[in-house]
CSV table of N, CA and C in Angstrom, one decimal:
chain,number,residue,atom,x,y,z
A,1,MET,N,18.2,-18.0,6.4
A,1,MET,CA,17.2,-17.0,6.3
A,1,MET,C,17.0,-16.7,4.8
A,2,ALA,N,15.8,-16.6,4.3
A,2,ALA,CA,15.5,-16.4,2.9
A,2,ALA,C,14.7,-15.0,2.8
A,3,ASP,N,15.2,-14.1,2.1
A,3,ASP,CA,14.6,-12.8,1.9
A,3,ASP,C,13.9,-12.7,0.5
A,4,TYR,N,12.7,-12.2,0.5
A,4,TYR,CA,12.0,-12.0,-0.7
A,4,TYR,C,11.3,-10.6,-0.7
A,5,THR,N,11.1,-10.0,-1.9
A,5,THR,CA,10.3,-8.8,-2.0
A,5,THR,C,9.0,-9.1,-2.7
A,6,ILE,N,7.9,-8.9,-2.0
A,6,ILE,CA,6.6,-9.2,-2.6
A,6,ILE,C,6.1,-7.8,-3.1
A,7,LEU,N,5.6,-7.8,-4.3
A,7,LEU,CA,5.2,-6.5,-4.9
A,7,LEU,C,3.7,-6.5,-5.2
A,8,LEU,N,3.0,-5.5,-4.8
A,8,LEU,CA,1.6,-5.2,-5.2
A,8,LEU,C,1.7,-3.8,-5.9
A,9,GLU,N,1.7,-3.9,-7.2
A,9,GLU,CA,1.9,-2.7,-8.0
A,9,GLU,C,0.6,-2.3,-8.8
A,10,GLY,N,0.4,-1.0,-9.0
A,10,GLY,CA,-0.7,-0.5,-9.8
A,10,GLY,C,-2.1,-0.8,-9.3
A,11,LEU,N,-2.2,-0.9,-8.0
A,11,LEU,CA,-3.5,-1.1,-7.4
A,11,LEU,C,-4.3,0.2,-7.5
A,12,GLU,N,-5.3,0.1,-8.4
A,12,GLU,CA,-6.1,1.3,-8.6
A,12,GLU,C,-7.4,1.3,-7.8
A,13,VAL,N,-7.5,2.3,-7.0
A,13,VAL,CA,-8.7,2.5,-6.1
A,13,VAL,C,-9.4,3.8,-6.4
A,14,THR,N,-10.7,3.9,-6.2
A,14,THR,CA,-11.4,5.1,-6.3
A,14,THR,C,-11.8,5.5,-4.8
A,15,MET,N,-11.3,6.7,-4.4
A,15,MET,CA,-11.4,7.0,-3.0
A,15,MET,C,-11.5,8.5,-2.8
A,16,GLY,N,-11.8,8.9,-1.5
A,16,GLY,CA,-11.7,10.2,-1.1
A,16,GLY,C,-10.3,10.6,-0.7
A,17,LEU,N,-9.7,11.5,-1.3
A,17,LEU,CA,-8.3,11.9,-0.9
A,17,LEU,C,-8.1,13.3,-1.4
A,18,GLY,N,-7.7,14.2,-0.4
A,18,GLY,CA,-7.3,15.5,-0.8
A,18,GLY,C,-7.9,16.6,0.1
A,19,ILE,N,-7.4,17.8,0.0
A,19,ILE,CA,-7.8,18.9,0.9
A,19,ILE,C,-8.7,19.9,0.2
A,20,HIS,N,-8.6,19.9,-1.1
A,20,HIS,CA,-9.3,20.9,-1.9
A,20,HIS,C,-10.8,20.6,-2.1
A,21,ALA,N,-11.6,21.6,-2.3
A,21,ALA,CA,-13.1,21.3,-2.4
A,21,ALA,C,-13.4,20.3,-3.5
A,22,VAL,N,-12.8,20.4,-4.6
A,22,VAL,CA,-13.0,19.5,-5.7
A,22,VAL,C,-12.7,18.1,-5.4
A,23,GLU,N,-11.6,17.9,-4.5
A,23,GLU,CA,-11.2,16.6,-4.1
A,23,GLU,C,-12.2,16.0,-3.0
A,24,ARG,N,-12.8,16.9,-2.3
A,24,ARG,CA,-13.7,16.5,-1.2
A,24,ARG,C,-15.1,16.2,-1.8
A,25,ALA,N,-15.4,16.8,-3.0
A,25,ALA,CA,-16.7,16.7,-3.6
A,25,ALA,C,-17.0,15.3,-4.2
A,26,ALA,N,-16.0,14.6,-4.6
A,26,ALA,CA,-16.2,13.3,-5.3
A,26,ALA,C,-14.9,12.4,-5.1
A,27,PRO,N,-15.1,11.2,-5.1
A,27,PRO,CA,-13.9,10.3,-5.1
A,27,PRO,C,-13.1,10.4,-6.3
A,28,GLN,N,-11.8,10.1,-6.2
A,28,GLN,CA,-10.9,10.2,-7.3
A,28,GLN,C,-10.1,8.9,-7.4
A,29,ARG,N,-9.4,8.8,-8.6
A,29,ARG,CA,-8.6,7.6,-8.8
A,29,ARG,C,-7.2,7.8,-8.1
A,30,VAL,N,-6.8,6.8,-7.4
A,30,VAL,CA,-5.5,6.7,-6.7
A,30,VAL,C,-4.9,5.4,-7.1
A,31,VAL,N,-3.6,5.5,-7.4
A,31,VAL,CA,-2.8,4.2,-7.7
A,31,VAL,C,-1.8,4.0,-6.6
A,32,LEU,N,-1.8,2.8,-6.1
A,32,LEU,CA,-0.9,2.4,-5.0
A,32,LEU,C,0.1,1.3,-5.4
A,33,ASP,N,1.3,1.5,-5.0
A,33,ASP,CA,2.3,0.5,-5.2
A,33,ASP,C,2.9,0.1,-3.8
A,34,VAL,N,3.0,-1.2,-3.5
A,34,VAL,CA,3.5,-1.6,-2.2
A,34,VAL,C,4.5,-2.7,-2.4
A,35,ALA,N,5.7,-2.5,-1.8
A,35,ALA,CA,6.8,-3.5,-1.8
A,35,ALA,C,7.0,-3.9,-0.4
A,36,LEU,N,6.9,-5.2,-0.2
A,36,LEU,CA,7.1,-5.8,1.2
A,36,LEU,C,8.4,-6.6,1.1
A,37,ARG,N,9.4,-6.2,2.0
A,37,ARG,CA,10.6,-7.1,2.1
A,37,ARG,C,10.3,-8.0,3.2
A,38,CYS,N,10.3,-9.3,2.9
A,38,CYS,CA,9.9,-10.4,3.8
A,38,CYS,C,11.1,-11.3,4.1
A,39,ALA,N,11.1,-11.8,5.3
A,39,ALA,CA,12.1,-12.7,5.8
A,39,ALA,C,11.5,-14.0,6.2
A,40,TYR,N,11.9,-15.1,5.6
A,40,TYR,CA,11.4,-16.4,6.0
A,40,TYR,C,12.5,-17.2,6.6
A,41,PRO,N,12.2,-18.1,7.5
A,41,PRO,CA,13.3,-18.9,8.1
A,41,PRO,C,14.1,-19.7,7.1
A,42,ALA,N,13.5,-20.1,6.0
A,42,ALA,CA,14.2,-20.8,5.0
A,42,ALA,C,13.4,-20.6,3.7
A,43,GLU,N,13.9,-21.2,2.6
A,43,GLU,CA,13.2,-21.1,1.3
A,43,GLU,C,11.8,-21.7,1.6
A,44,PRO,N,10.7,-20.9,1.2
A,44,PRO,CA,9.4,-21.4,1.6
A,44,PRO,C,9.0,-22.6,0.7
A,45,GLU,N,8.2,-23.4,1.3
A,45,GLU,CA,7.5,-24.5,0.6
A,45,GLU,C,6.5,-23.9,-0.4
A,46,ASP,N,6.1,-24.7,-1.4
A,46,ASP,CA,5.2,-24.2,-2.4
A,46,ASP,C,3.8,-24.3,-1.9
A,47,ARG,N,3.5,-23.4,-0.9
A,47,ARG,CA,2.1,-23.3,-0.4
A,47,ARG,C,1.9,-22.0,0.2
A,48,ILE,N,0.7,-21.4,0.1
A,48,ILE,CA,0.5,-20.0,0.4
A,48,ILE,C,0.7,-19.7,1.9
A,49,GLU,N,0.5,-20.7,2.8
A,49,GLU,CA,0.7,-20.5,4.2
A,49,GLU,C,2.2,-20.2,4.6
A,50,ALA,N,3.1,-20.6,3.6
A,50,ALA,CA,4.5,-20.4,3.9
A,50,ALA,C,5.0,-19.0,3.6
A,51,VAL,N,4.2,-18.2,3.0
A,51,VAL,CA,4.6,-16.8,2.6
A,51,VAL,C,3.6,-15.8,3.0
A,52,VAL,N,4.0,-14.5,2.9
A,52,VAL,CA,3.0,-13.4,3.1
A,52,VAL,C,2.0,-13.4,2.0
A,53,ASP,N,0.8,-13.4,2.3
A,53,ASP,CA,-0.3,-13.5,1.3
A,53,ASP,C,-0.7,-12.1,0.9
A,54,TYR,N,-0.4,-11.7,-0.3
A,54,TYR,CA,-0.7,-10.4,-0.8
A,54,TYR,C,-2.2,-10.2,-1.0
A,55,ASP,N,-3.0,-11.2,-1.1
A,55,ASP,CA,-4.5,-11.1,-1.2
A,55,ASP,C,-5.0,-10.4,0.1
A,56,PHE,N,-4.4,-10.7,1.2
A,56,PHE,CA,-4.8,-10.1,2.5
A,56,PHE,C,-4.5,-8.6,2.4
A,57,LEU,N,-3.4,-8.2,1.9
A,57,LEU,CA,-3.0,-6.8,1.8
A,57,LEU,C,-3.9,-6.1,0.9
A,58,ARG,N,-4.2,-6.6,-0.3
A,58,ARG,CA,-5.0,-6.0,-1.3
A,58,ARG,C,-6.4,-5.8,-0.7
A,59,ASP,N,-7.0,-6.9,-0.1
A,59,ASP,CA,-8.3,-6.8,0.4
A,59,ASP,C,-8.4,-5.7,1.6
A,60,SER,N,-7.4,-5.7,2.4
A,60,SER,CA,-7.3,-4.8,3.5
A,60,SER,C,-7.3,-3.3,3.0
A,61,ILE,N,-6.5,-3.1,2.0
A,61,ILE,CA,-6.5,-1.7,1.4
A,61,ILE,C,-7.8,-1.3,0.9
A,62,HIS,N,-8.5,-2.2,0.2
A,62,HIS,CA,-9.8,-1.9,-0.3
A,62,HIS,C,-10.8,-1.5,0.8
A,63,LEU,N,-10.7,-2.3,1.9
A,63,LEU,CA,-11.5,-2.0,3.1
A,63,LEU,C,-11.2,-0.6,3.7
A,64,LEU,N,-9.9,-0.4,3.8
A,64,LEU,CA,-9.4,0.9,4.4
A,64,LEU,C,-9.9,2.1,3.7
A,65,VAL,N,-10.0,2.1,2.4
A,65,VAL,CA,-10.3,3.3,1.6
A,65,VAL,C,-11.8,3.4,1.3
A,66,ALA,N,-12.6,2.3,1.6
A,66,ALA,CA,-13.9,2.2,1.1
A,66,ALA,C,-14.8,3.4,1.6
A,67,ASP,N,-14.8,3.7,2.9
A,67,ASP,CA,-15.7,4.7,3.4
A,67,ASP,C,-15.0,5.8,4.2
A,68,ARG,N,-13.8,6.1,3.8
A,68,ARG,CA,-13.1,7.1,4.5
A,68,ARG,C,-12.4,8.1,3.6
A,69,HIS,N,-12.4,9.3,4.0
A,69,HIS,CA,-11.8,10.4,3.2
A,69,HIS,C,-10.5,10.7,3.9
A,70,PHE,N,-9.4,10.6,3.2
A,70,PHE,CA,-8.1,11.0,3.7
A,70,PHE,C,-7.7,12.4,3.2
A,71,ALA,N,-7.3,13.3,4.0
A,71,ALA,CA,-6.9,14.6,3.6
A,71,ALA,C,-5.5,14.5,2.9
A,72,LEU,N,-4.6,13.7,3.4
A,72,LEU,CA,-3.2,13.7,2.9
A,72,LEU,C,-2.8,12.3,2.4
A,73,GLN,N,-2.0,12.3,1.3
A,73,GLN,CA,-1.4,11.1,0.8
A,73,GLN,C,-0.5,10.5,1.9
A,74,GLU,N,0.2,11.3,2.6
A,74,GLU,CA,1.1,10.9,3.7
A,74,GLU,C,0.3,10.0,4.7
A,75,THR,N,-0.9,10.4,5.1
A,75,THR,CA,-1.7,9.6,6.0
A,75,THR,C,-2.1,8.3,5.4
A,76,LEU,N,-2.5,8.3,4.1
A,76,LEU,CA,-2.9,7.1,3.4
A,76,LEU,C,-1.7,6.1,3.4
A,77,CYS,N,-0.5,6.6,3.1
A,77,CYS,CA,0.7,5.7,3.0
A,77,CYS,C,1.0,5.1,4.3
A,78,GLU,N,0.9,5.9,5.4
A,78,GLU,CA,1.2,5.4,6.7
A,78,GLU,C,0.2,4.3,7.1
A,79,GLU,N,-1.1,4.5,6.8
A,79,GLU,CA,-2.1,3.5,7.1
A,79,GLU,C,-1.8,2.2,6.4
A,80,VAL,N,-1.5,2.3,5.1
A,80,VAL,CA,-1.2,1.1,4.3
A,80,VAL,C,0.1,0.4,4.9
A,81,ALA,N,1.1,1.2,5.3
A,81,ALA,CA,2.3,0.6,5.8
A,81,ALA,C,2.0,-0.2,7.1
A,82,ARG,N,1.1,0.4,7.9
A,82,ARG,CA,0.7,-0.3,9.2
A,82,ARG,C,0.0,-1.6,8.9
A,83,LEU,N,-0.8,-1.7,7.9
A,83,LEU,CA,-1.5,-2.9,7.5
A,83,LEU,C,-0.4,-4.0,7.1
A,84,ALA,N,0.5,-3.6,6.3
A,84,ALA,CA,1.6,-4.5,5.8
A,84,ALA,C,2.4,-5.0,7.0
A,85,LEU,N,2.7,-4.2,7.9
A,85,LEU,CA,3.6,-4.6,9.0
A,85,LEU,C,2.9,-5.4,10.1
A,86,ARG,N,1.6,-5.7,9.9
A,86,ARG,CA,0.9,-6.6,10.8
A,86,ARG,C,1.5,-8.0,10.8
A,87,ASP,N,2.0,-8.4,9.6
A,87,ASP,CA,2.6,-9.7,9.5
A,87,ASP,C,4.1,-9.6,9.9
A,88,ALA,N,4.4,-10.4,10.9
A,88,ALA,CA,5.8,-10.3,11.5
A,88,ALA,C,6.9,-10.6,10.5
A,89,ARG,N,6.6,-11.3,9.5
A,89,ARG,CA,7.6,-11.7,8.5
A,89,ARG,C,7.9,-10.5,7.6
A,90,VAL,N,7.1,-9.5,7.6
A,90,VAL,CA,7.4,-8.3,6.8
A,90,VAL,C,8.4,-7.4,7.6
A,91,ARG,N,9.6,-7.3,7.1
A,91,ARG,CA,10.7,-6.5,7.7
A,91,ARG,C,10.7,-5.1,7.3
A,92,GLU,N,10.2,-4.8,6.1
A,92,GLU,CA,10.2,-3.4,5.6
A,92,GLU,C,9.1,-3.3,4.6
A,93,VAL,N,8.5,-2.1,4.5
A,93,VAL,CA,7.5,-1.9,3.5
A,93,VAL,C,7.7,-0.5,2.9
A,94,ARG,N,7.6,-0.5,1.6
A,94,ARG,CA,7.6,0.8,0.8
A,94,ARG,C,6.2,1.0,0.2
A,95,VAL,N,5.6,2.1,0.5
A,95,VAL,CA,4.3,2.4,-0.1
A,95,VAL,C,4.4,3.7,-0.9
A,96,ARG,N,3.8,3.6,-2.1
A,96,ARG,CA,3.7,4.8,-2.9
A,96,ARG,C,2.3,5.0,-3.4
A,97,SER,N,1.8,6.3,-3.3
A,97,SER,CA,0.5,6.6,-3.8
A,97,SER,C,0.6,7.7,-4.8
A,98,MET,N,-0.2,7.6,-5.8
A,98,MET,CA,-0.2,8.6,-6.9
A,98,MET,C,-1.6,9.0,-7.3
A,99,LYS,N,-1.8,10.3,-7.4
A,99,LYS,CA,-3.1,10.8,-7.9
A,99,LYS,C,-2.8,11.2,-9.4
A,100,PRO,N,-3.3,10.4,-10.3
A,100,PRO,CA,-2.9,10.7,-11.7
A,100,PRO,C,-3.8,11.7,-12.4
A,101,ASP,N,-4.9,12.1,-11.8
A,101,ASP,CA,-5.8,13.0,-12.6
A,101,ASP,C,-5.9,14.4,-12.1
A,102,ILE,N,-5.1,14.8,-11.1
A,102,ILE,CA,-5.2,16.2,-10.6
A,102,ILE,C,-4.7,17.2,-11.6
A,103,TYR,N,-3.6,17.0,-12.2
A,103,TYR,CA,-3.0,17.9,-13.2
A,103,TYR,C,-3.0,17.2,-14.6
A,104,PRO,N,-3.2,18.0,-15.6
A,104,PRO,CA,-3.2,17.4,-17.0
A,104,PRO,C,-1.8,17.0,-17.4
A,105,ASP,N,-0.8,17.6,-16.8
A,105,ASP,CA,0.6,17.3,-17.3
A,105,ASP,C,1.5,16.6,-16.2
A,106,ALA,N,0.9,16.2,-15.1
A,106,ALA,CA,1.8,15.5,-14.1
A,106,ALA,C,0.9,14.7,-13.2
A,107,ARG,N,1.5,13.7,-12.6
A,107,ARG,CA,0.9,12.9,-11.5
A,107,ARG,C,1.6,13.4,-10.2
A,108,ILE,N,0.8,13.4,-9.1
A,108,ILE,CA,1.4,13.8,-7.8
A,108,ILE,C,1.3,12.6,-6.9
A,109,GLY,N,2.3,12.5,-6.0
A,109,GLY,CA,2.3,11.3,-5.1
A,109,GLY,C,3.1,11.5,-3.9
A,110,CYS,N,3.2,10.4,-3.2
A,110,CYS,CA,3.9,10.4,-1.9
A,110,CYS,C,4.5,8.9,-1.8
A,111,GLU,N,5.7,8.8,-1.3
A,111,GLU,CA,6.3,7.5,-1.0
A,111,GLU,C,7.0,7.5,0.3
A,112,ILE,N,6.7,6.4,1.1
A,112,ILE,CA,7.4,6.2,2.4
A,112,ILE,C,8.0,4.8,2.5
A,113,THR,N,8.9,4.7,3.3
A,113,THR,CA,9.5,3.4,3.7
A,113,THR,C,9.5,3.3,5.2
A,114,ARG,N,9.0,2.2,5.7
A,114,ARG,CA,8.9,1.9,7.1
A,114,ARG,C,9.5,0.5,7.4
A,115,SER,N,10.2,0.5,8.5
A,115,SER,CA,10.9,-0.8,8.9
A,115,SER,C,10.4,-1.2,10.2
A,116,ARG,N,10.5,-2.5,10.4
A,116,ARG,CA,10.2,-3.1,11.8
A,116,ARG,C,11.4,-2.8,12.6
A,117,SER,N,11.2,-2.2,13.8
A,117,SER,CA,12.3,-1.9,14.7
A,117,SER,C,12.8,-3.1,15.5
């Protein structure tokens, strides 16, 4: 068995996220980090079909947030984790979301870890 961690870091999306009126009035910048712990039967061959394709995850995230407003970062993180766990080779996923522009002196975020049972 060969274990790898696939990283999608600093994915910046503009989306609806938040409960306050100002957050509901206009999309805001959100930064997502996703770490996928993947298990392959053996060291993968040098071809994309042999590994988890992070293009699929990135594209799926863009579609997820395109026309939807999320009230909570927790909900956003859960939805991204579900997308990642669609591939049976993903054993565990860690998702982190950050809203960098809410406060002038801090970023606010949420992080979850979900495993395949």
